[in-house]
Amino acid sequence: MAIPAPGEQVMIEALRADHAEGHTLSVAVTPEGDISYQLPEPEAGTTGESAVQASPGACSDNVLLPKKHDVVYAYEWYIGDGGMPGALSQANARTAFADAINNITMGYNNCGIADTIDAHSDYIGTTTYEADITSSTTCSDRDGKGTWDAGNLSSGVLAATCSWTTSSGSGWRSLVEADVRYNTTDFDFTNSPSSSCSSLYDVRAVGTHEAGHVFGLGHAPDSGHDNLTMAPTIDACNTSDRTLGRGDMTALEAIY
């Protein structure tokens, strides 16, 4: 991880396709220059492998999701100028990414939970800048633009988000940049999975999960919560993560 500037924290969060534990790492630098880092604690009773547990339905699962930061202004984002997941054009990628982000900011769910989330985003345009995420799924130095793009990530990682925040005196709360990258080197994506889909990953389902990280949501525990959007893994052809579960909504409502 590239060490952030004094007074900032950077966090990488990765969505996996192989049902391994979620990939999370944060590095913080105090205004005085002291550096610290944090890795997630393994779940009790596991030894690095996720325990197999039955998952309740999305509208029944109200597990407490970790809160990573607050967004105190509109999230400004760009689209990179390279290839897009699912071979989408930039215009179609913008629509798909915007839909995914709106699923978070508008609290899209089938649980009958009203949208009280006070968050929004602003699409700025295309950019020649890339998401500040390396092929080994770490964060590089931030460039000041919240870019969504596609490229190479570690094996098993479908997509990743790097978020940079500043401290308000009571934790790392204010987002200053968030970048998202889809792994199009190892995985194929589609914007509209069909009944014959077998190995393609849904652009908008993956994007909704990543947008959850942008707006401050951490991963659900590694097992027993597979029906929540913020579960750390997703299966091919799954579109259900476009729709938030009760735990996802509860966490967003707590932030916003």
Short mmCIF file of N, CA, C and O in Angstrom, two decimals, residues 153-202:
data_model
loop_
_atom_site.label_atom_id
_atom_site.label_comp_id
_atom_site.label_asym_id
_atom_site.label_seq_id
_atom_site.Cartn_x
_atom_site.Cartn_y
_atom_site.Cartn_z
N LEU A 153 -6.44 -7.33 -11.40
CA LEU A 153 -6.36 -7.41 -9.95
C LEU A 153 -5.86 -8.80 -9.57
O LEU A 153 -5.66 -9.65 -10.44
N SER A 154 -5.69 -9.03 -8.29
CA SER A 154 -5.22 -10.34 -7.83
C SER A 154 -6.20 -11.44 -8.24
O SER A 154 -7.41 -11.22 -8.36
N SER A 155 -5.66 -12.65 -8.42
CA SER A 155 -6.49 -13.79 -8.76
C SER A 155 -7.56 -14.00 -7.70
O SER A 155 -7.29 -13.95 -6.49
N GLY A 156 -8.80 -14.23 -8.13
CA GLY A 156 -9.90 -14.45 -7.20
C GLY A 156 -10.65 -13.20 -6.82
O GLY A 156 -11.75 -13.27 -6.26
N VAL A 157 -10.07 -12.02 -7.12
CA VAL A 157 -10.72 -10.75 -6.78
C VAL A 157 -11.50 -10.24 -7.99
O VAL A 157 -10.92 -9.99 -9.04
N LEU A 158 -12.80 -10.11 -7.83
CA LEU A 158 -13.67 -9.62 -8.91
C LEU A 158 -13.55 -8.11 -9.09
O LEU A 158 -13.55 -7.60 -10.22
N ALA A 159 -13.53 -7.39 -8.00
CA ALA A 159 -13.49 -5.94 -8.04
C ALA A 159 -12.97 -5.45 -6.70
O ALA A 159 -13.03 -6.17 -5.69
N ALA A 160 -12.49 -4.22 -6.68
CA ALA A 160 -11.95 -3.65 -5.45
C ALA A 160 -12.20 -2.16 -5.41
O ALA A 160 -12.32 -1.50 -6.44
N THR A 161 -12.26 -1.64 -4.18
CA THR A 161 -12.44 -0.21 -3.94
C THR A 161 -11.32 0.29 -3.03
O THR A 161 -11.05 -0.32 -1.99
N CYS A 162 -10.70 1.37 -3.41
CA CYS A 162 -9.77 2.08 -2.53
C CYS A 162 -10.44 3.38 -2.09
O CYS A 162 -10.94 4.14 -2.93
N SER A 163 -10.46 3.62 -0.78
CA SER A 163 -11.08 4.82 -0.23
C SER A 163 -10.07 5.57 0.62
O SER A 163 -9.36 4.97 1.43
N TRP A 164 -10.02 6.88 0.43
CA TRP A 164 -9.17 7.74 1.23
C TRP A 164 -10.05 8.65 2.08
O TRP A 164 -10.99 9.27 1.57
N THR A 165 -9.76 8.72 3.37
CA THR A 165 -10.56 9.53 4.29
C THR A 165 -9.65 10.38 5.15
O THR A 165 -8.45 10.11 5.29
N THR A 166 -10.23 11.42 5.73
CA THR A 166 -9.51 12.25 6.69
C THR A 166 -10.18 12.12 8.04
O THR A 166 -11.34 11.72 8.15
N SER A 167 -9.45 12.46 9.08
CA SER A 167 -9.95 12.33 10.44
C SER A 167 -10.69 13.59 10.86
O SER A 167 -10.29 14.70 10.53
N SER A 168 -11.78 13.38 11.61
CA SER A 168 -12.51 14.53 12.17
C SER A 168 -12.25 14.65 13.66
O SER A 168 -12.91 15.42 14.34
N GLY A 169 -11.32 13.85 14.19
CA GLY A 169 -11.06 13.87 15.62
C GLY A 169 -11.73 12.73 16.35
O GLY A 169 -11.39 12.41 17.48
N SER A 170 -12.72 12.08 15.70
CA SER A 170 -13.41 10.96 16.33
C SER A 170 -13.42 9.74 15.41
O SER A 170 -14.33 8.95 15.42
N GLY A 171 -12.38 9.62 14.60
CA GLY A 171 -12.29 8.49 13.68
C GLY A 171 -12.08 8.98 12.25
O GLY A 171 -12.09 10.18 11.97
N TRP A 172 -11.89 8.01 11.34
CA TRP A 172 -11.67 8.34 9.93
C TRP A 172 -13.02 8.47 9.27
O TRP A 172 -13.67 7.48 8.94
N ARG A 173 -13.48 9.70 9.06
CA ARG A 173 -14.88 9.91 8.75
C ARG A 173 -15.14 10.54 7.39
O ARG A 173 -16.14 10.23 6.76
N SER A 174 -14.33 11.46 6.94
CA SER A 174 -14.66 12.25 5.76
C SER A 174 -13.97 11.69 4.51
O SER A 174 -12.74 11.67 4.43
N LEU A 175 -14.76 11.26 3.53
CA LEU A 175 -14.21 10.72 2.29
C LEU A 175 -13.64 11.82 1.43
O LEU A 175 -14.27 12.85 1.20
N VAL A 176 -12.42 11.61 0.91
CA VAL A 176 -11.82 12.57 0.00
C VAL A 176 -11.66 12.00 -1.42
O VAL A 176 -11.56 12.76 -2.38
N GLU A 177 -11.65 10.66 -1.54
CA GLU A 177 -11.58 10.02 -2.86
C GLU A 177 -11.92 8.55 -2.70
O GLU A 177 -11.59 7.93 -1.68
N ALA A 178 -12.57 7.98 -3.70
CA ALA A 178 -12.81 6.54 -3.74
C ALA A 178 -12.75 6.08 -5.19
O ALA A 178 -13.41 6.66 -6.06
N ASP A 179 -11.93 5.07 -5.46
CA ASP A 179 -11.74 4.51 -6.80
C ASP A 179 -12.22 3.07 -6.82
O ASP A 179 -12.08 2.34 -5.84
N VAL A 180 -12.75 2.64 -7.97
CA VAL A 180 -13.27 1.28 -8.13
C VAL A 180 -12.68 0.67 -9.39
O VAL A 180 -12.63 1.32 -10.45
N ARG A 181 -12.24 -0.58 -9.29
CA ARG A 181 -11.74 -1.30 -10.48
C ARG A 181 -12.36 -2.70 -10.54
O ARG A 181 -12.42 -3.41 -9.55
N TYR A 182 -12.81 -3.06 -11.75
CA TYR A 182 -13.27 -4.42 -12.05
C TYR A 182 -12.09 -5.23 -12.60
O TYR A 182 -11.28 -4.70 -13.37
N ASN A 183 -12.02 -6.50 -12.24
CA ASN A 183 -10.95 -7.37 -12.73
C ASN A 183 -11.37 -8.03 -14.04
O ASN A 183 -11.95 -9.12 -14.05
N THR A 184 -11.07 -7.38 -15.15
CA THR A 184 -11.42 -7.93 -16.46
C THR A 184 -10.32 -8.80 -17.04
O THR A 184 -10.47 -9.34 -18.13
N THR A 185 -9.21 -8.95 -16.32
CA THR A 185 -8.15 -9.86 -16.76
C THR A 185 -8.52 -11.30 -16.46
O THR A 185 -8.29 -12.20 -17.28
N ASP A 186 -9.12 -11.54 -15.31
CA ASP A 186 -9.42 -12.90 -14.87
C ASP A 186 -10.90 -13.27 -14.97
O ASP A 186 -11.24 -14.46 -14.84
N PHE A 187 -11.79 -12.29 -15.16
CA PHE A 187 -13.22 -12.57 -15.14
C PHE A 187 -13.93 -11.86 -16.30
O PHE A 187 -13.48 -10.82 -16.76
N ASP A 188 -15.04 -12.45 -16.71
CA ASP A 188 -15.90 -11.85 -17.73
C ASP A 188 -17.17 -11.33 -17.06
O ASP A 188 -17.71 -11.96 -16.14
N PHE A 189 -17.66 -10.22 -17.57
CA PHE A 189 -18.82 -9.55 -16.98
C PHE A 189 -19.91 -9.37 -18.03
O PHE A 189 -19.66 -9.42 -19.23
N THR A 190 -21.13 -9.14 -17.54
CA THR A 190 -22.26 -8.84 -18.40
C THR A 190 -23.15 -7.83 -17.70
O THR A 190 -23.22 -7.80 -16.45
N ASN A 191 -23.83 -7.01 -18.47
CA ASN A 191 -24.76 -6.04 -17.90
C ASN A 191 -26.17 -6.59 -17.83
O ASN A 191 -27.04 -5.96 -17.25
N SER A 192 -26.39 -7.76 -18.42
CA SER A 192 -27.74 -8.34 -18.43
C SER A 192 -27.64 -9.86 -18.49
O SER A 192 -27.77 -10.45 -19.56
N PRO A 193 -27.37 -10.52 -17.35
CA PRO A 193 -27.28 -11.98 -17.34
C PRO A 193 -28.56 -12.62 -17.88
O PRO A 193 -29.67 -12.22 -17.53
N SER A 194 -28.39 -13.61 -18.73
CA SER A 194 -29.55 -14.32 -19.31
C SER A 194 -29.74 -15.65 -18.62
O SER A 194 -28.96 -16.06 -17.74
N SER A 195 -30.80 -16.36 -19.02
CA SER A 195 -31.09 -17.66 -18.42
C SER A 195 -30.01 -18.68 -18.74
O SER A 195 -29.89 -19.71 -18.05
N SER A 196 -29.21 -18.42 -19.77
CA SER A 196 -28.14 -19.35 -20.14
C SER A 196 -26.80 -18.95 -19.54
O SER A 196 -25.77 -19.57 -19.82
N CYS A 197 -26.80 -17.93 -18.70
CA CYS A 197 -25.56 -17.46 -18.08
C CYS A 197 -24.96 -18.57 -17.21
O CYS A 197 -25.67 -19.24 -16.47
N SER A 198 -23.64 -18.73 -17.30
CA SER A 198 -22.99 -19.75 -16.47
C SER A 198 -21.74 -19.23 -15.77
O SER A 198 -21.41 -19.70 -14.68
N SER A 199 -21.05 -18.27 -16.36
CA SER A 199 -19.78 -17.85 -15.77
C SER A 199 -19.53 -16.35 -15.85
O SER A 199 -18.40 -15.90 -15.62
N LEU A 200 -20.55 -15.58 -16.16
CA LEU A 200 -20.41 -14.14 -16.25
C LEU A 200 -20.87 -13.48 -14.96
O LEU A 200 -21.81 -13.94 -14.31
N TYR A 201 -20.22 -12.38 -14.60
CA TYR A 201 -20.57 -11.66 -13.38
C TYR A 201 -21.29 -10.36 -13.74
O TYR A 201 -20.91 -9.67 -14.68
N ASP A 202 -22.33 -10.06 -12.98
CA ASP A 202 -23.20 -8.94 -13.30
C ASP A 202 -22.54 -7.60 -12.95
O ASP A 202 -22.14 -7.37 -11.79
#
